[in-house]
Short mmCIF file of C-alpha atoms and ligand atoms in Angstrom, two decimals:
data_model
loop_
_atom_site.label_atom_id
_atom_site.label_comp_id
_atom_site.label_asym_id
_atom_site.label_seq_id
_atom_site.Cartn_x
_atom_site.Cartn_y
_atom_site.Cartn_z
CA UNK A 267 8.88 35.48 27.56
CA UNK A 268 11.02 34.12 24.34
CA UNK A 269 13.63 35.55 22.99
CA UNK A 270 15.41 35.05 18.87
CA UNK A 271 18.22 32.55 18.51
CA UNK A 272 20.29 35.25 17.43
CA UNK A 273 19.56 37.00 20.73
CA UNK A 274 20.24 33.86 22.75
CA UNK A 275 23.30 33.39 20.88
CA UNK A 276 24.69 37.01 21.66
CA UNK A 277 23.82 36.38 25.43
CA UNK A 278 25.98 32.81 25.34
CA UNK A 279 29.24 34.69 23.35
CA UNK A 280 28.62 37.42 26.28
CA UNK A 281 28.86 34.42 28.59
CA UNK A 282 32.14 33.14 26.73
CA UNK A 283 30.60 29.91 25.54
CA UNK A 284 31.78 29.38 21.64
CA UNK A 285 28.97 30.30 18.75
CA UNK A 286 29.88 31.05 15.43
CA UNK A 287 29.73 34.49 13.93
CA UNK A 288 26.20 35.60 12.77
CA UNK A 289 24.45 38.32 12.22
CA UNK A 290 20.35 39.31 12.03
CA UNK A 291 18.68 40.54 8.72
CA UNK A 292 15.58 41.77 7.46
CA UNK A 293 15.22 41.59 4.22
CA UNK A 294 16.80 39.33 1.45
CA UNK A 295 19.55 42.34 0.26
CA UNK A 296 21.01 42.43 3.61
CA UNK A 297 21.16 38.17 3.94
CA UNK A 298 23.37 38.52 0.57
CA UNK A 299 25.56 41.00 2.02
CA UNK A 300 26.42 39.46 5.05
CA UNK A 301 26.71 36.05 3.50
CA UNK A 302 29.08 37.58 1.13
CA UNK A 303 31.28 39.45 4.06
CA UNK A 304 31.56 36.08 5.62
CA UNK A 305 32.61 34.25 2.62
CA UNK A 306 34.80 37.08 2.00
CA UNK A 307 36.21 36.44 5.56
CA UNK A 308 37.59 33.06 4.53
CA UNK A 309 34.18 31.05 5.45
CA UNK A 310 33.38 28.43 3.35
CA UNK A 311 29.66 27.16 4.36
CA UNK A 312 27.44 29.55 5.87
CA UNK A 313 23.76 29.15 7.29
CA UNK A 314 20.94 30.75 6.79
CA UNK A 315 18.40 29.92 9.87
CA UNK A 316 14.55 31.64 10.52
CA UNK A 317 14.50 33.36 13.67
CA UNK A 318 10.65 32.83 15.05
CA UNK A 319 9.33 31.54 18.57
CA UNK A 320 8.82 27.99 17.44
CA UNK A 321 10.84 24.90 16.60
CA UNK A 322 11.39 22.54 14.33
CA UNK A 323 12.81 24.58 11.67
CA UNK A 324 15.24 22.51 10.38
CA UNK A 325 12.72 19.85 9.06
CA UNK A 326 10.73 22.69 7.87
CA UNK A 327 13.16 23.86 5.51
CA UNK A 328 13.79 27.18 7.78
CA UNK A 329 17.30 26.48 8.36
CA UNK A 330 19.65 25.98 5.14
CA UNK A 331 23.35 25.20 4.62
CA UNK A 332 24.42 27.37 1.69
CA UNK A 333 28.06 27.85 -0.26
CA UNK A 334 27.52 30.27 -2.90
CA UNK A 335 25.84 33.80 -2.95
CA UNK A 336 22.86 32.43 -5.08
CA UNK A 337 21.91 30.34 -2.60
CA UNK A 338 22.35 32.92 -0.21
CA UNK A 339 19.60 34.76 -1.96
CA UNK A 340 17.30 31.94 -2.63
CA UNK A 341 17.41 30.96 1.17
CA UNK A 342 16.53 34.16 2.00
CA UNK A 343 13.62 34.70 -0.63
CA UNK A 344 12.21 31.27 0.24
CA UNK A 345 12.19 32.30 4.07
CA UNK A 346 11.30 35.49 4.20
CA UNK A 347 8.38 34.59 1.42
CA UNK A 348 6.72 31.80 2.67
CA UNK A 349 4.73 31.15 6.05
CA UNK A 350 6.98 28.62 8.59
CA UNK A 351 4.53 25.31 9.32
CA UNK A 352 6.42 23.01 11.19
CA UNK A 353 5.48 20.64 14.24
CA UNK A 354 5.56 23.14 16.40
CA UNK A 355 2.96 25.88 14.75
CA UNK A 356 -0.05 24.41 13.39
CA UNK A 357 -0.71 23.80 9.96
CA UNK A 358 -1.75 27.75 9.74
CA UNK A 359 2.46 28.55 10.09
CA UNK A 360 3.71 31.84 11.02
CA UNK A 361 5.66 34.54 9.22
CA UNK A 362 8.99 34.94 8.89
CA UNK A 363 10.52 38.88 9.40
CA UNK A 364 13.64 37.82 10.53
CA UNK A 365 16.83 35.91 9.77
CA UNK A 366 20.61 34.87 11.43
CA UNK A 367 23.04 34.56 8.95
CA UNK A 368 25.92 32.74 10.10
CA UNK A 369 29.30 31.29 9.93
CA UNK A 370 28.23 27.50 9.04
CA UNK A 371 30.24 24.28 10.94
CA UNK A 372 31.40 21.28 10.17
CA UNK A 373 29.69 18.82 12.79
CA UNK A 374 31.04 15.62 14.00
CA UNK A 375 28.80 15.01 16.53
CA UNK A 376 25.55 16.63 18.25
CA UNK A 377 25.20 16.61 21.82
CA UNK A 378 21.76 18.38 23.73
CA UNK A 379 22.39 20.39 26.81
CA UNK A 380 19.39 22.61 28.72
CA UNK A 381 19.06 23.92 32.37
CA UNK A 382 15.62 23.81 33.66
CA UNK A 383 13.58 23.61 36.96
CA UNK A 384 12.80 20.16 37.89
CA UNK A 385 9.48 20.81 39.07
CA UNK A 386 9.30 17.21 41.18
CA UNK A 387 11.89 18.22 43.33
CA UNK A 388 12.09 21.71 43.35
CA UNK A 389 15.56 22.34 42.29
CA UNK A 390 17.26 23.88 38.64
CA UNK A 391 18.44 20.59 36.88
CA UNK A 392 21.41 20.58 33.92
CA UNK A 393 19.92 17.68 31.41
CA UNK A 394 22.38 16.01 28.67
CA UNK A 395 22.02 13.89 25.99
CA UNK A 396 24.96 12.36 23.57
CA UNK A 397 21.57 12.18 21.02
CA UNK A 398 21.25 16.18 20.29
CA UNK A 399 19.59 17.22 17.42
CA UNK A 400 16.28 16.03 18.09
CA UNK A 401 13.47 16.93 20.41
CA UNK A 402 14.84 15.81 23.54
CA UNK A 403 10.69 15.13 23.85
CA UNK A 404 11.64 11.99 21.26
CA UNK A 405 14.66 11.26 22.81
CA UNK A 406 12.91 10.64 26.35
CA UNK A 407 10.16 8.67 24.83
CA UNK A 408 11.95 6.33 22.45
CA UNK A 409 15.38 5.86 24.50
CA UNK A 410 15.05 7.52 27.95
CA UNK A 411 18.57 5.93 29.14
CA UNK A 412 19.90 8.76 26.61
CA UNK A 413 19.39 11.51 29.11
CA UNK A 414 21.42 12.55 31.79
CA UNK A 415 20.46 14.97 34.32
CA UNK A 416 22.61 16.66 37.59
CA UNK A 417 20.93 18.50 40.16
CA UNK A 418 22.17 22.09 40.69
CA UNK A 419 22.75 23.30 44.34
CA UNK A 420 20.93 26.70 45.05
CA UNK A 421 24.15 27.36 46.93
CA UNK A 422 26.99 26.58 45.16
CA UNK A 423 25.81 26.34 41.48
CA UNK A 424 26.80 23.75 39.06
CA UNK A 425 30.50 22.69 40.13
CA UNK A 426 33.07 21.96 37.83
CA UNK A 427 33.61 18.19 39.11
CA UNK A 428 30.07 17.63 38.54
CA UNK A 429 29.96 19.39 35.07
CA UNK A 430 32.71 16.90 34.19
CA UNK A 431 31.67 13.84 35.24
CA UNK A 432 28.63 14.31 32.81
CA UNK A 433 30.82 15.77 30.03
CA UNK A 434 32.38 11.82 30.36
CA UNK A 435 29.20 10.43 30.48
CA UNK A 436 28.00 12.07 27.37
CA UNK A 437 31.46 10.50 25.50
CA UNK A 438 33.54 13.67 25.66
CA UNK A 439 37.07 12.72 25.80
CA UNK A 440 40.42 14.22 26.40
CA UNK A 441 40.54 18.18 26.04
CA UNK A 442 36.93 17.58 24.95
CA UNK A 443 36.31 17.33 28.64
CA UNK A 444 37.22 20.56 29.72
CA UNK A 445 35.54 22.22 27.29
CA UNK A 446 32.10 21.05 27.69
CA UNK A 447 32.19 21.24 30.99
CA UNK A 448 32.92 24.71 31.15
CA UNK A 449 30.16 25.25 28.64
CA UNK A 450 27.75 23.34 31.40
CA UNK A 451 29.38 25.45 33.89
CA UNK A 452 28.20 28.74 31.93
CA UNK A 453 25.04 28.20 31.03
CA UNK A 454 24.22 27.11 34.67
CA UNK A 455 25.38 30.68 35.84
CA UNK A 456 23.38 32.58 32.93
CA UNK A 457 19.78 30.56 33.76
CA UNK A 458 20.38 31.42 36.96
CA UNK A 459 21.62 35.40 36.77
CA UNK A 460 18.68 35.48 33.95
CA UNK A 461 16.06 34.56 35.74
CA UNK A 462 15.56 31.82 33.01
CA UNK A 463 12.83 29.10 32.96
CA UNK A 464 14.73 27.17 30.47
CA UNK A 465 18.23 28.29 28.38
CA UNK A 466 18.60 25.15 26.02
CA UNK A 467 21.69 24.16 23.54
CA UNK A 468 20.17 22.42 20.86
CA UNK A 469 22.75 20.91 19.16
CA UNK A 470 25.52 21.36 21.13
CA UNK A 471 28.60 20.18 18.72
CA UNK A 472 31.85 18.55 18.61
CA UNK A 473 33.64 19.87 15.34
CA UNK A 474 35.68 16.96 13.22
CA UNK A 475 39.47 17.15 14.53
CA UNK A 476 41.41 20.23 12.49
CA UNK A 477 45.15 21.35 12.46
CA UNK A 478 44.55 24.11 15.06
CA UNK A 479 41.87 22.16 17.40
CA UNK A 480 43.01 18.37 16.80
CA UNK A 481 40.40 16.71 19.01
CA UNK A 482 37.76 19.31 17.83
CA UNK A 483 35.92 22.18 19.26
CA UNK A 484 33.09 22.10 21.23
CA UNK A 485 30.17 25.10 20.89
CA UNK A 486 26.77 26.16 20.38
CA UNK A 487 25.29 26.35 16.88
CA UNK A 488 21.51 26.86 18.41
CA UNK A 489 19.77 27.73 21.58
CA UNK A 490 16.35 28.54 23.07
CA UNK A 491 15.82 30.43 26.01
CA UNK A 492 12.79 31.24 27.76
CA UNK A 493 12.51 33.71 30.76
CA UNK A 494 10.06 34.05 33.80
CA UNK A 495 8.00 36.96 32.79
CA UNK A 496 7.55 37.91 36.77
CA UNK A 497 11.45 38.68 36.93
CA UNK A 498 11.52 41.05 33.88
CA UNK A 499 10.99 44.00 36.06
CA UNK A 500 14.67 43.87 36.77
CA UNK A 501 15.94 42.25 33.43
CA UNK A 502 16.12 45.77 31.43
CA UNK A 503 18.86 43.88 28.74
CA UNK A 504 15.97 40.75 28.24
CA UNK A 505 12.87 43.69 27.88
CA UNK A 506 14.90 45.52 25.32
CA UNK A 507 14.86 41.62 23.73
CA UNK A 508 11.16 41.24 23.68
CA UNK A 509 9.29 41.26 20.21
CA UNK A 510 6.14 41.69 19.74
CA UNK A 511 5.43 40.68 16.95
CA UNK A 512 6.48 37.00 18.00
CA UNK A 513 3.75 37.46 21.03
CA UNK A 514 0.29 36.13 21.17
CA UNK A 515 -1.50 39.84 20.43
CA UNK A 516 -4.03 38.78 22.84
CA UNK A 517 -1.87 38.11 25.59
CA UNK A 518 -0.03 41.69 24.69
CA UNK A 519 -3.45 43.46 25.32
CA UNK A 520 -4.11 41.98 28.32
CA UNK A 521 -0.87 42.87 29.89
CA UNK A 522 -1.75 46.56 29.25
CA UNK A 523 -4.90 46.22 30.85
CA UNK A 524 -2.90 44.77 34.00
CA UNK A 525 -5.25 41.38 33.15
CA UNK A 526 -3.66 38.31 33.83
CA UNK A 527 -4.20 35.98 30.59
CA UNK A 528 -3.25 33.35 28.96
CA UNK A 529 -5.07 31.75 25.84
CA UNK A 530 -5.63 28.19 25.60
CA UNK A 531 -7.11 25.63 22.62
CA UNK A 532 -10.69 25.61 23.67
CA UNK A 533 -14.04 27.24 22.59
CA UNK A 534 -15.57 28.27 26.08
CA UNK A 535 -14.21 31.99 26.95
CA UNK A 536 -13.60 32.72 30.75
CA UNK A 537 -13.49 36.02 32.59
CA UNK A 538 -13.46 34.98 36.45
CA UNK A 539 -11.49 36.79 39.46
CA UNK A 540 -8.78 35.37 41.22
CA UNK A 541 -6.25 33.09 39.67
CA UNK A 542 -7.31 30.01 41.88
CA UNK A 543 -10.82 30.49 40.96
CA UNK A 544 -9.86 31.21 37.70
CA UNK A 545 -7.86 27.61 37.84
CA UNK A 546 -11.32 25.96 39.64
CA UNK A 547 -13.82 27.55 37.03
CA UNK A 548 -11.38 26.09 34.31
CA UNK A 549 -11.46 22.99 35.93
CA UNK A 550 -15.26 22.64 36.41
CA UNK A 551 -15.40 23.75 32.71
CA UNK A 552 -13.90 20.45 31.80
CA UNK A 553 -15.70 18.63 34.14
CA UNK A 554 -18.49 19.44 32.51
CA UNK A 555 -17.11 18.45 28.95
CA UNK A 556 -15.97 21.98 27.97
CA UNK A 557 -12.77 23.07 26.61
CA UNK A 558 -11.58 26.70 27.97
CA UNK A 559 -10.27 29.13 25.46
CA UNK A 560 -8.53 30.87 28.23
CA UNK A 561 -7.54 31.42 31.72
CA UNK A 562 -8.39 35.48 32.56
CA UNK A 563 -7.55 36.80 36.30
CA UNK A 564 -9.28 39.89 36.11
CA UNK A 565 -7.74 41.08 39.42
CA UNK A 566 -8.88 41.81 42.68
CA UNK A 567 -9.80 45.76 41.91
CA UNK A 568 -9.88 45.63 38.48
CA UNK A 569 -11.83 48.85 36.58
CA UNK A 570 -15.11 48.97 34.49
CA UNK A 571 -12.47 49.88 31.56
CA UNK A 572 -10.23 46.69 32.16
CA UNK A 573 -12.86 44.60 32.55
CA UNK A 574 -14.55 46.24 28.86
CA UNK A 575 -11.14 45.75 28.00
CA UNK A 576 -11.39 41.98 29.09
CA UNK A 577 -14.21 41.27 26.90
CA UNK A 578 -13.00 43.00 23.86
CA UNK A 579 -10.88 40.16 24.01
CA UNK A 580 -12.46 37.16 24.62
CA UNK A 581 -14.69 38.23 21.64
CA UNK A 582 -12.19 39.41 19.73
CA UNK A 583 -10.71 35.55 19.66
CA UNK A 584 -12.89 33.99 16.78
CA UNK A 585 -13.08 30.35 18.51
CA UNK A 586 -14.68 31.54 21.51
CA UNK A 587 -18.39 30.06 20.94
CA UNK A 588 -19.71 30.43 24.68
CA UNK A 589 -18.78 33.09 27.62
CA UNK A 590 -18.65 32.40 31.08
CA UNK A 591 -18.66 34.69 33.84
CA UNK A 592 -17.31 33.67 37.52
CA UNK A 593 -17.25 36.55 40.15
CA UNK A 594 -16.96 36.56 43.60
CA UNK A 595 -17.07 39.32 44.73
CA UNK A 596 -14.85 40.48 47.12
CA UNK A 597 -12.67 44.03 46.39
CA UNK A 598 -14.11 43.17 43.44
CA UNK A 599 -17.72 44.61 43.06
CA UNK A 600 -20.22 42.71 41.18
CA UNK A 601 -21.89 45.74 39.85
CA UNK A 602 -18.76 46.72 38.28
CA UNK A 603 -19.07 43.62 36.12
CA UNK A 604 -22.23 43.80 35.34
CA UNK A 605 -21.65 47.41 34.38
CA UNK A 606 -19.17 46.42 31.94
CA UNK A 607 -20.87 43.24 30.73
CA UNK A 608 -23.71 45.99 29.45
CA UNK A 609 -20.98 48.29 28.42
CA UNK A 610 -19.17 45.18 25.98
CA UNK A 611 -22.71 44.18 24.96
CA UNK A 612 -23.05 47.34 23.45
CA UNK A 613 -19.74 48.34 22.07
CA UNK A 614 -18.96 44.60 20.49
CA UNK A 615 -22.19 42.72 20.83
CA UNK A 616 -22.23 39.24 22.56
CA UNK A 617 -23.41 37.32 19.22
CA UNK A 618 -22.16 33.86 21.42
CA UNK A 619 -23.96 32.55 24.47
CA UNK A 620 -22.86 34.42 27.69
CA UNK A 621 -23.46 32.67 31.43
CA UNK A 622 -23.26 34.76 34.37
CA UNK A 623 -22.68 33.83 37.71
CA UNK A 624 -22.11 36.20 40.28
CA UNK A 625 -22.00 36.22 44.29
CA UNK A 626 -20.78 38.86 46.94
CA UNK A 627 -20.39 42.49 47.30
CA UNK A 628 -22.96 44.21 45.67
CA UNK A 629 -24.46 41.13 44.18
CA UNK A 630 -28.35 42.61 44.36
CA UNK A 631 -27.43 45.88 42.80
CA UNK A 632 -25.83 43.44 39.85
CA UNK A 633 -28.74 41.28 39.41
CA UNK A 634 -31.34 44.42 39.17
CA UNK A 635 -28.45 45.49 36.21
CA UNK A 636 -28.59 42.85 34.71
CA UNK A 637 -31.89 42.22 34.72
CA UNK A 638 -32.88 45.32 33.42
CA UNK A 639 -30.42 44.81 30.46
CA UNK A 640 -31.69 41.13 29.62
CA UNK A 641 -33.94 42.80 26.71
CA UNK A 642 -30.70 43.83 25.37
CA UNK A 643 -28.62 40.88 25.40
CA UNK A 644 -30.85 38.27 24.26
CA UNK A 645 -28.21 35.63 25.03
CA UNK A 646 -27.67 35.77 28.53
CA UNK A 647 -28.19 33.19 31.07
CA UNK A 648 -27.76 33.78 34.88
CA UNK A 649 -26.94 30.87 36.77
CA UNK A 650 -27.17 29.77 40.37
CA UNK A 651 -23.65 28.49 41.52
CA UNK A 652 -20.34 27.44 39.86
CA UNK A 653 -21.94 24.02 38.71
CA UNK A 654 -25.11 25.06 37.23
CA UNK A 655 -22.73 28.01 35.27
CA UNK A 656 -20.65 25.48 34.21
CA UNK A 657 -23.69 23.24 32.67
CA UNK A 658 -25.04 26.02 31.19
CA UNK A 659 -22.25 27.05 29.19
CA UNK A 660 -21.23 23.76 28.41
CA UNK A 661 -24.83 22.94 26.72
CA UNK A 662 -24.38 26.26 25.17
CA UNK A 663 -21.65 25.38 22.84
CA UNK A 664 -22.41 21.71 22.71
P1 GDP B 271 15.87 23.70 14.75
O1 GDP B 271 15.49 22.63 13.78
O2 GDP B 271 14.85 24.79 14.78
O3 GDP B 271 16.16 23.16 16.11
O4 GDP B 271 17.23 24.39 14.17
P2 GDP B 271 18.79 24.04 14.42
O5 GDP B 271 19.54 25.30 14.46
O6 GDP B 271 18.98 23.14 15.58
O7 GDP B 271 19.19 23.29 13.09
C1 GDP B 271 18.68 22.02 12.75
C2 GDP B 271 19.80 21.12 12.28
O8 GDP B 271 20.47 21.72 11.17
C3 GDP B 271 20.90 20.89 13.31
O9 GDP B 271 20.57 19.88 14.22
C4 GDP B 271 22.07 20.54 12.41
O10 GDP B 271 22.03 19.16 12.09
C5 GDP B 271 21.83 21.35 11.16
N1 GDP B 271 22.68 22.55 11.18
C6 GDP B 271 22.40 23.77 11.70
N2 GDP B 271 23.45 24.60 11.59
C7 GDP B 271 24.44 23.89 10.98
C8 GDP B 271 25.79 24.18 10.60
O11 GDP B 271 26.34 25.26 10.79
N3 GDP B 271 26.48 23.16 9.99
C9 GDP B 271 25.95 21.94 9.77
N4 GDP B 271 26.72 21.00 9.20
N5 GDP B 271 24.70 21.62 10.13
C10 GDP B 271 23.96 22.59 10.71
MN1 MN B 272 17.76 23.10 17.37
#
């Protein structure tokens, strides 16, 4: 699960690390207002920033510096009328319902800072860079020496020594030091007591030197966090953060069924049982030249109803040009599927190719099912074993 910048932002001031003051609108009446109160309050650049799942706004013209009220307005109007297409969300875009307006910052330098799992080793990492601003995917491909990463220990967390050796390293000097590090030092402790997958500072700045903070302030002016969906249950302040409308409607569905999906790029709709089979049948899929539109766990015990449910939505995603069916049956009973492959045929019609393979309990009383239903669903193909489902469906779509 994602959350907003703006919520991110509130979770990092909860965590004392320095963000400027913002607020979250919906509509363009309410961006005025609260760019007015902050001018009002003695600001003198504000910022105007689109809060959706997806990256890359600033180059897409989703996150605007503005000094006056009429370009408070336009900002708004502009972002709250037009769809967000930026590298991150295919040239279709997606809409913006949602905006931070907030207290705007001089920058004199950006810096990136993230905490994620290193999956090589095992083990939560802290990963710099003195080159924020950019993808950090850039930064490791065009100058990899950029990045600097620590290790975390599960034991005694990110330690201050360590936190500022890299705040050197990144070219932090003086009182500069102290305070990036105890940023590092933060953000450590909230991946960890959030069950995070990734919390990432993206810039991280150092403010030009002022009268009050004469070698600059260090804080947060954006962040992305994303959170292990399996540790929600006992994450009630990050469920009251979920929106909806930012979630793949598919993948909403599913999780009311209790189905375990997730949809991928491809044309070649699975519904298998069993995550690792699930994983194998995708990977034979490709093996065969086919692209999976999704991985779907159906469960060990799952009902006529979720598996209905199941197909709804595989057909219900308007690139799926091919079905294929992989059951074992084990809990699971293969006239249960077969039940509710009849029952989807009906209620939405398999216009696409559909491949069946089944094997286990109840696999005769499935077949006689099926077969007896073959009039009805002129585009069904049984098949013999994983492989021969695998060609099938693949010549299907070809
Ligand atoms: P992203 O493009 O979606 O990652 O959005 P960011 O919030 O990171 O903004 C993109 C860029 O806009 C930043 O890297 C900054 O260079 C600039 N920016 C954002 N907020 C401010 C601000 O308050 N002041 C200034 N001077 N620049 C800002
Ligand atoms: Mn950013």
């Amino acid at each position: 699960m994602k959350i907003h910048e703006y919520q991110a932002r509130q979770l990092l001031a909860d965590a004392g690390i320095p963000v400027p003051a913002g607020s979250m609108v919906e509509t363009v009446s309410d961006a005025v207002a609260e760019a007015e109160r902050l001018f009002t309050g003695g600001e003198t650049l504000v910022v105007t920033k689109a809060q959706v799942h997806a990256g890359g706004r600033g180059k897409a013209g989703f996150v605007k510096l503005i000094q006056s009220m009429e370009e408070a307005k336009e900002a708004a109007e502009f972002m709250l009328g037009n769809r967000m297409v930026s590298v991150q969300t295919g040239p279709e875009g997606i809409e913006v319902k949602r905006l931070l307006v907030a207290a705007g910052v001089d920058i004199e330098k950006e810096f990136y800072l993230a905490v994620t799992l290193d999956r090589t080793t095992g083990v939560n990492t802290l990963i710099a860079s003195a080159e924020g601003g950019v993808e950090i995917e850039t930064v490791a491909h065009e100058n990899p020496d950029a990045i600097v990463r620590q290790h975390i220990d599960p034991l005694t967390g990110l330690e201050g020594f360590q936190a500022r050796a890299l705040a050197k390293r990144l070219g932090f000097t003086g009182r500069q030091i102290g305070q990036a590090a105890s940023i590092m030092v933060k953000l450590a402790k909230l991946y960890e007591d959030l069950d995070a997958s990734m919390v990432e500072i993206n810039p991280l700045i150092l403010t030009p030197p002022s009268d009050d903070a004469p070698e600059g302030r260090v804080m947060a002016i954006d962040a992305k966090f994303s959170f292990d969906d399996n540790a929600l249950f006992r994450q009630p302040r990050l469920q009251a953060m979920q929106d909806p409308a930012e979630e793949n409607p598919s993948e909403v569905r599913a999780e009311e069924a209790g189905l375990s999906y997730v949809a991928l790029d491809g044309n070649i709709g699975c519904l298998v049982n069993g995550a690792g089979l699930a994983m194998s049948t995708m990977d034979i899929v490709k093996l065969h030249g086919g692209e999976p539109a999704n991985f779907l766990d159906v469960g060990g015990s799952a009902s006529k109803e979720a598996v209905t449910e199941a197909f709804r939505i595989i057909l219900g995603d308007g690139r799926v040009q091919g079905v294929l069916v992989n059951i074992f049956g084990g809990i699971m009973k293969c006239d249960t599927i077969a039940n509710a492959i009849v029952e989807a045929a009906k209620e939405v019609g398999f216009e696409v190719p559909l491949v069946v393979r089944l094997e286990g309990t109840n696999v005769d009383a499935a077949r006689d099912i099926l077969e007896a239903a073959k009039k009805d669903i002129p585009t069904m193909q049984t098949a013999e074993d994983l492989a021969d489902a695998a060609g099938k469906v693949c010549t299907a779509v070809a």
